[in-house]
Coordinates of C-alpha atoms and ligand atoms in Angstrom, one line a residue:
M1 CA -49.3 -81.3 44.8
T2 CA -46.5 -82.9 46.7
Q3 CA -43.5 -80.8 45.6
L4 CA -43.1 -77.2 44.5
T5 CA -40.0 -75.8 42.9
I6 CA -39.7 -72.0 42.4
T7 CA -37.1 -69.5 41.5
R8 CA -34.9 -69.0 44.6
P9 CA -36.6 -66.4 46.8
D10 CA -35.2 -63.2 48.4
D11 CA -36.1 -61.7 51.8
W12 CA -36.7 -57.9 51.3
H13 CA -36.8 -57.1 55.0
L14 CA -34.5 -58.8 57.5
H15 CA -32.9 -58.2 60.9
L16 CA -29.6 -60.0 61.3
R17 CA -28.2 -58.2 64.4
D18 CA -24.5 -58.4 65.1
G19 CA -21.8 -60.4 66.9
A20 CA -22.8 -63.7 68.4
A21 CA -26.5 -63.1 67.4
L22 CA -25.6 -62.6 63.8
K23 CA -23.6 -65.8 63.8
A24 CA -26.5 -67.7 65.2
V25 CA -29.2 -66.6 62.8
V26 CA -27.5 -65.8 59.4
A27 CA -27.4 -69.4 58.2
D28 CA -31.2 -69.8 58.6
T29 CA -31.8 -67.1 56.1
A30 CA -29.0 -68.2 53.7
R31 CA -30.5 -71.7 53.5
Q32 CA -33.7 -70.3 52.1
F33 CA -33.0 -67.0 50.4
A34 CA -30.4 -65.9 47.8
R35 CA -30.4 -62.2 49.0
A36 CA -31.8 -60.2 51.8
I37 CA -32.3 -56.5 52.6
I38 CA -30.5 -56.0 55.9
M39 CA -32.1 -53.6 58.3
P40 CA -29.8 -51.0 59.8
N41 CA -31.3 -50.7 63.3
L42 CA -28.1 -51.8 65.2
R43 CA -26.9 -50.0 68.3
P44 CA -25.6 -47.6 67.2
P45 CA -27.5 -47.5 63.9
V46 CA -25.9 -47.9 60.5
T47 CA -26.0 -44.4 59.3
T48 CA -23.0 -44.1 57.0
T49 CA -21.8 -46.0 53.9
E50 CA -18.6 -46.8 55.8
Q51 CA -20.6 -48.5 58.6
A52 CA -22.8 -50.3 56.1
L53 CA -19.7 -51.8 54.4
A54 CA -18.1 -52.8 57.7
Y55 CA -21.4 -54.5 58.7
R56 CA -21.5 -56.2 55.4
A57 CA -18.0 -57.6 56.0
R58 CA -19.1 -58.9 59.5
I59 CA -22.0 -60.7 57.8
E60 CA -19.7 -62.2 55.2
A61 CA -17.4 -63.4 58.0
A62 CA -20.3 -64.9 59.9
L63 CA -21.4 -66.7 56.8
R64 CA -17.9 -68.2 56.4
E65 CA -18.3 -69.8 59.8
H66 CA -21.0 -72.1 58.4
E67 CA -20.2 -74.9 56.0
G68 CA -22.1 -75.9 53.0
L69 CA -24.4 -72.9 52.7
P70 CA -25.7 -71.8 49.3
A71 CA -24.4 -68.4 48.0
F72 CA -26.0 -65.5 49.9
T73 CA -25.7 -61.8 49.2
P74 CA -26.6 -59.2 51.9
L75 CA -28.1 -56.1 50.5
M76 CA -27.2 -53.3 52.8
T77 CA -29.2 -50.3 53.9
L78 CA -28.6 -47.0 55.7
Y79 CA -30.6 -45.7 58.6
L80 CA -32.1 -42.3 57.8
T81 CA -31.7 -39.6 60.5
D82 CA -32.5 -35.9 60.6
N83 CA -28.8 -35.3 59.7
T84 CA -28.4 -37.7 56.7
T85 CA -26.8 -35.6 53.9
A86 CA -27.3 -35.8 50.2
D87 CA -23.6 -36.6 49.9
E88 CA -24.0 -39.6 52.1
I89 CA -26.8 -40.9 49.9
V90 CA -24.7 -40.5 46.8
R91 CA -21.8 -42.3 48.5
A92 CA -24.1 -45.1 49.5
H93 CA -25.4 -45.5 46.0
E94 CA -22.0 -45.3 44.4
S95 CA -20.6 -48.1 46.8
G96 CA -22.7 -50.6 44.8
Q97 CA -23.4 -52.4 48.1
V98 CA -26.1 -50.2 49.7
Y99 CA -29.5 -50.7 48.1
A100 CA -31.9 -48.7 50.1
V101 CA -32.4 -46.3 53.0
K102 CA -34.7 -47.0 56.0
L103 CA -37.0 -44.5 57.6
Y104 CA -37.9 -45.2 61.2
P105 CA -40.0 -42.5 62.7
A106 CA -38.2 -41.6 66.0
G107 CA -39.5 -43.9 68.8
A108 CA -41.6 -46.2 66.5
T109 CA -39.8 -49.5 67.3
T110 CA -36.7 -51.4 68.5
N111 CA -33.6 -49.1 68.4
S112 CA -35.4 -46.2 66.7
D113 CA -34.5 -43.4 69.0
A114 CA -32.1 -42.0 66.4
G115 CA -34.9 -42.0 63.9
V116 CA -36.5 -39.1 62.0
T117 CA -38.4 -36.5 63.9
D118 CA -39.7 -34.4 61.0
L119 CA -39.4 -36.1 57.6
L120 CA -40.4 -33.3 55.3
G121 CA -38.9 -30.6 57.5
K122 CA -35.5 -32.2 58.1
C123 CA -34.8 -34.8 55.4
T124 CA -35.6 -33.0 52.1
A125 CA -32.0 -33.0 50.8
A126 CA -31.6 -36.7 51.5
L127 CA -35.0 -37.5 49.9
E128 CA -34.1 -35.5 46.8
A129 CA -30.8 -37.4 46.5
L130 CA -32.6 -40.7 46.9
Q131 CA -35.1 -39.8 44.3
R132 CA -32.3 -38.8 41.9
C133 CA -30.4 -42.0 42.4
G134 CA -33.5 -44.2 42.1
M135 CA -32.7 -45.8 45.4
P136 CA -35.8 -46.9 47.4
L137 CA -36.9 -45.4 50.7
L138 CA -38.1 -48.2 53.0
V139 CA -40.7 -46.9 55.4
H140 CA -41.7 -48.1 58.8
G141 CA -45.2 -46.7 58.4
E142 CA -46.5 -45.9 61.9
V143 CA -47.0 -42.5 63.5
T144 CA -45.5 -42.2 67.0
D145 CA -48.0 -39.7 68.3
P146 CA -49.0 -41.2 71.7
R147 CA -52.5 -39.9 71.3
I148 CA -53.1 -42.3 68.4
D149 CA -54.2 -45.8 69.3
V150 CA -51.5 -48.4 68.7
F151 CA -53.9 -50.3 66.3
D152 CA -54.5 -47.1 64.2
R153 CA -50.9 -45.9 63.8
E154 CA -50.5 -47.3 60.3
A155 CA -53.7 -45.9 58.9
V156 CA -53.0 -42.5 60.3
F157 CA -49.4 -42.7 58.9
V158 CA -50.8 -43.1 55.4
E159 CA -52.7 -39.8 55.7
R160 CA -50.2 -37.8 57.8
V161 CA -46.9 -38.9 56.3
M162 CA -47.1 -41.2 53.3
Q163 CA -49.4 -39.1 51.1
P164 CA -47.6 -35.8 51.7
L165 CA -44.2 -37.5 51.2
R166 CA -45.3 -39.0 47.9
R167 CA -46.8 -35.7 46.7
A168 CA -43.6 -33.9 47.4
F169 CA -41.4 -36.7 45.8
P170 CA -43.6 -38.3 43.2
E171 CA -40.7 -40.2 41.5
L172 CA -39.2 -41.5 44.8
K173 CA -39.3 -45.3 45.0
V174 CA -41.0 -46.2 48.2
V175 CA -41.5 -49.6 49.9
F176 CA -44.1 -49.6 52.6
E177 CA -42.6 -52.1 54.9
H178 CA -44.5 -54.9 56.7
I179 CA -48.0 -53.6 56.0
T180 CA -50.5 -54.8 58.5
T181 CA -53.9 -53.2 57.5
K182 CA -56.5 -53.1 54.8
D183 CA -55.8 -49.3 54.7
G184 CA -52.1 -49.9 53.9
A185 CA -52.8 -52.7 51.3
E186 CA -55.4 -50.6 49.5
Y187 CA -53.2 -47.5 49.5
V188 CA -50.4 -49.5 47.9
R189 CA -52.7 -51.2 45.4
D190 CA -54.3 -48.0 44.2
A191 CA -51.6 -45.3 44.6
E192 CA -49.9 -43.7 41.6
G193 CA -46.2 -44.0 41.0
P194 CA -43.4 -46.2 42.2
I195 CA -44.7 -47.9 45.4
A196 CA -44.6 -51.4 46.7
A197 CA -45.1 -53.2 50.1
T198 CA -43.6 -56.1 51.9
I199 CA -45.7 -58.5 54.0
T200 CA -44.5 -60.7 56.8
P201 CA -45.6 -64.3 57.5
Q202 CA -47.1 -63.4 60.9
H203 CA -49.4 -60.8 59.5
L204 CA -50.7 -63.2 56.9
L205 CA -51.2 -66.1 59.3
Y206 CA -52.5 -64.4 62.5
N207 CA -54.8 -61.7 63.7
R208 CA -54.4 -59.9 67.1
N209 CA -56.2 -62.6 69.0
A210 CA -53.1 -64.7 68.6
I211 CA -51.3 -62.5 71.1
F212 CA -53.8 -63.2 73.8
Q213 CA -54.8 -66.8 73.2
G214 CA -54.9 -68.6 76.6
G215 CA -52.8 -65.8 78.1
V216 CA -50.3 -63.2 76.9
R217 CA -48.1 -64.8 74.2
P218 CA -45.0 -62.5 73.7
H219 CA -43.7 -64.5 70.8
W220 CA -46.6 -63.1 68.7
Y221 CA -45.8 -59.6 69.6
C222 CA -44.1 -57.5 66.9
L223 CA -44.4 -54.0 65.5
P224 CA -46.5 -53.0 63.7
I225 CA -48.7 -55.1 66.0
L226 CA -51.0 -57.8 64.6
K227 CA -54.4 -56.4 63.6
R228 CA -58.0 -57.7 63.5
E229 CA -59.1 -60.4 61.1
T230 CA -60.5 -58.2 58.4
H231 CA -57.0 -56.7 58.0
R232 CA -55.4 -60.1 57.9
Q233 CA -57.8 -61.1 55.1
A234 CA -57.0 -58.0 53.1
L235 CA -53.2 -58.8 53.4
V236 CA -53.8 -62.3 52.2
E237 CA -55.8 -61.0 49.3
A238 CA -53.0 -58.5 48.4
A239 CA -50.2 -61.1 48.7
T240 CA -52.0 -63.7 46.6
S241 CA -53.4 -61.2 44.1
G242 CA -50.5 -61.5 41.7
S243 CA -49.9 -57.8 41.8
P244 CA -46.2 -57.0 41.4
R245 CA -46.5 -54.3 44.1
F246 CA -46.6 -56.9 46.9
F247 CA -43.6 -59.0 47.8
L248 CA -41.9 -61.1 50.6
G249 CA -40.2 -59.4 53.6
T250 CA -40.1 -61.6 56.7
D251 CA -39.1 -58.9 59.2
S252 CA -37.6 -61.8 61.0
A253 CA -36.4 -60.0 64.2
P254 CA -34.6 -62.2 66.7
H255 CA -34.7 -61.4 70.4
A256 CA -33.4 -63.7 73.2
R257 CA -36.1 -65.7 74.8
G258 CA -35.6 -63.9 78.1
L259 CA -36.1 -60.5 76.5
K260 CA -39.4 -61.7 74.9
E261 CA -40.7 -63.4 78.0
H262 CA -40.2 -60.3 80.1
A263 CA -42.2 -57.6 81.9
C264 CA -41.5 -55.3 79.0
G265 CA -41.0 -57.8 76.2
C266 CA -39.2 -56.8 72.9
A267 CA -41.1 -56.6 69.6
G268 CA -40.2 -59.1 66.9
C269 CA -41.0 -62.6 65.6
Y270 CA -38.3 -65.0 64.6
T271 CA -39.2 -66.5 61.2
A272 CA -35.9 -66.9 59.3
L273 CA -35.8 -70.6 60.3
H274 CA -39.1 -71.5 58.5
A275 CA -40.1 -68.5 56.4
M276 CA -40.8 -70.3 53.2
E277 CA -42.8 -73.0 55.0
L278 CA -44.9 -70.3 56.7
Y279 CA -45.6 -68.4 53.4
A280 CA -46.3 -71.7 51.6
T281 CA -48.9 -72.5 54.2
V282 CA -50.6 -69.1 53.6
F283 CA -50.7 -69.5 49.8
E284 CA -51.9 -73.0 50.0
R285 CA -54.8 -72.1 52.4
A286 CA -55.7 -69.3 49.9
G287 CA -55.7 -71.8 47.1
C288 CA -52.9 -69.8 45.3
L289 CA -49.7 -71.8 45.6
D290 CA -49.1 -71.0 41.9
R291 CA -48.7 -67.3 42.9
L292 CA -46.1 -68.0 45.6
E293 CA -43.2 -67.6 43.2
G294 CA -44.2 -64.1 42.0
F295 CA -44.5 -62.9 45.6
A296 CA -41.4 -64.6 46.9
S297 CA -39.0 -64.5 44.0
L298 CA -40.0 -62.2 41.2
H299 CA -41.8 -59.0 42.3
G300 CA -39.0 -57.9 44.7
P301 CA -36.1 -57.9 42.3
D302 CA -38.3 -56.4 39.6
F303 CA -39.2 -53.4 41.9
Y304 CA -35.6 -52.9 43.1
G305 CA -34.3 -53.2 39.5
L306 CA -32.1 -56.2 40.2
P307 CA -31.8 -59.4 38.3
R308 CA -34.1 -62.3 39.3
N309 CA -32.3 -65.3 40.8
T310 CA -31.4 -68.1 38.4
D311 CA -31.3 -71.0 40.8
T312 CA -34.3 -72.6 42.5
L313 CA -35.8 -73.7 45.9
T314 CA -37.9 -76.8 46.4
L315 CA -40.6 -77.3 49.0
R316 CA -41.9 -80.8 49.7
R317 CA -45.2 -81.7 51.3
E318 CA -44.0 -83.1 54.6
T319 CA -45.0 -82.6 58.2
F320 CA -42.5 -80.3 59.9
T321 CA -42.7 -79.6 63.6
I322 CA -41.3 -76.1 64.4
P323 CA -38.6 -76.5 67.2
D324 CA -39.4 -75.1 70.7
E325 CA -36.2 -73.1 70.6
V326 CA -33.0 -72.7 68.7
P327 CA -29.5 -71.6 70.0
Y328 CA -28.8 -67.9 70.0
G329 CA -25.3 -67.1 71.3
D330 CA -25.4 -67.7 75.1
A331 CA -29.2 -67.6 75.0
T332 CA -32.0 -69.2 73.0
L333 CA -34.6 -68.0 70.5
V334 CA -38.2 -69.1 70.2
P335 CA -39.3 -69.3 66.6
L336 CA -42.8 -68.1 65.6
A337 CA -45.4 -70.9 66.3
A338 CA -42.8 -73.0 68.1
G339 CA -44.1 -76.6 68.7
E340 CA -46.7 -76.4 66.0
S341 CA -46.6 -78.3 62.7
L342 CA -46.6 -77.2 59.1
E343 CA -47.3 -79.3 56.0
W344 CA -44.4 -78.0 53.9
R345 CA -40.7 -78.3 54.3
V346 CA -37.9 -76.7 52.3
V347 CA -35.6 -79.4 50.8
H348 CA -32.0 -78.8 51.7
Y349 CA -29.6 -80.5 49.3
Ligands
LIG1 O1 -41.3 -56.2 65.6 C1 -40.3 -55.5 65.2 N1 -39.0 -55.8 65.5 N2 -40.6 -54.5 64.5 C2 -39.6 -53.6 64.1 O2 -39.9 -52.7 63.4 C3 -38.2 -53.8 64.6 C4 -37.9 -55.2 64.9 C5 -36.7 -55.4 65.6 O3 -35.6 -54.8 65.2 O4 -36.7 -56.1 66.6
LIG2 ZN1 -38.2 -54.7 60.7

């Protein structure tokens, strides 16, 4: 196969940042995806509908600074806190621009200090309202208990948080974001009720050895952290299975080069530049290129209850060398697998 045309995909998990950073990265996503779920972990976090709509307007303004981009729609989210009210959820839903609410356990990752400290103790009114509106809860599924090994935090989360949450709110739509383990994938595959998961390109392409190959490689550090090979294989199996419960979410998370290559480097991989090329590589290696469209373009809108896109995206078999860095305001950004080559390239008309 030398060319592949699919329904235009969407990115169901994306960090766009704000200000100069937003202007630097937004076009990369708009060139590949028709829509993206925009993460709310700004500083301060996006906790109200008013803030989400203002952020949306800044994204639109940043898009207008680039010429010739295809149409792109940002799907906004709210950041759940211990103090999120049921009224705020209803307002968000009624705005028609906020599509989900994100749960960050307090301290789990970048800008998560305002996150939830006790989900079933403090957030029941908000969760009830979400369940009533049919708006998904997007879950960063890692416990933050420092006694739990960093590689086990997702599996322990399933037991300690995900199962009790879904027993208490069986009709709540839940997206288990960026799953990284066999435990996460099997839970989502087998659980009852409305649940799905996003999977990133880095967790499909790499295991944890990639972080340490030839020395510490900070550009392979993200959260949840890459896991061992058996987990990577389980994720590839889930993504390429054809199950509508698994769909694309890059978790593209830009951080300036200097903050990645640092004594305490930030978590996040930049993949917006070459997301579809990375996913096509995974699906081709698994012998399942015919299933890429379901994962990238169909399962996501179906789960969210949104229409599928009607335009298309074409990938061509062509050697593409990932640039060493790209501009990022006053700084630069190192894309995942910089300097390496891929055998697919998105065709930009
Ligand atoms: O690696 C990550 N980076 N994981 C997250 O959960 C947050 C993200 C970011 O915002 O940088
Ligand atoms: Zn994320």
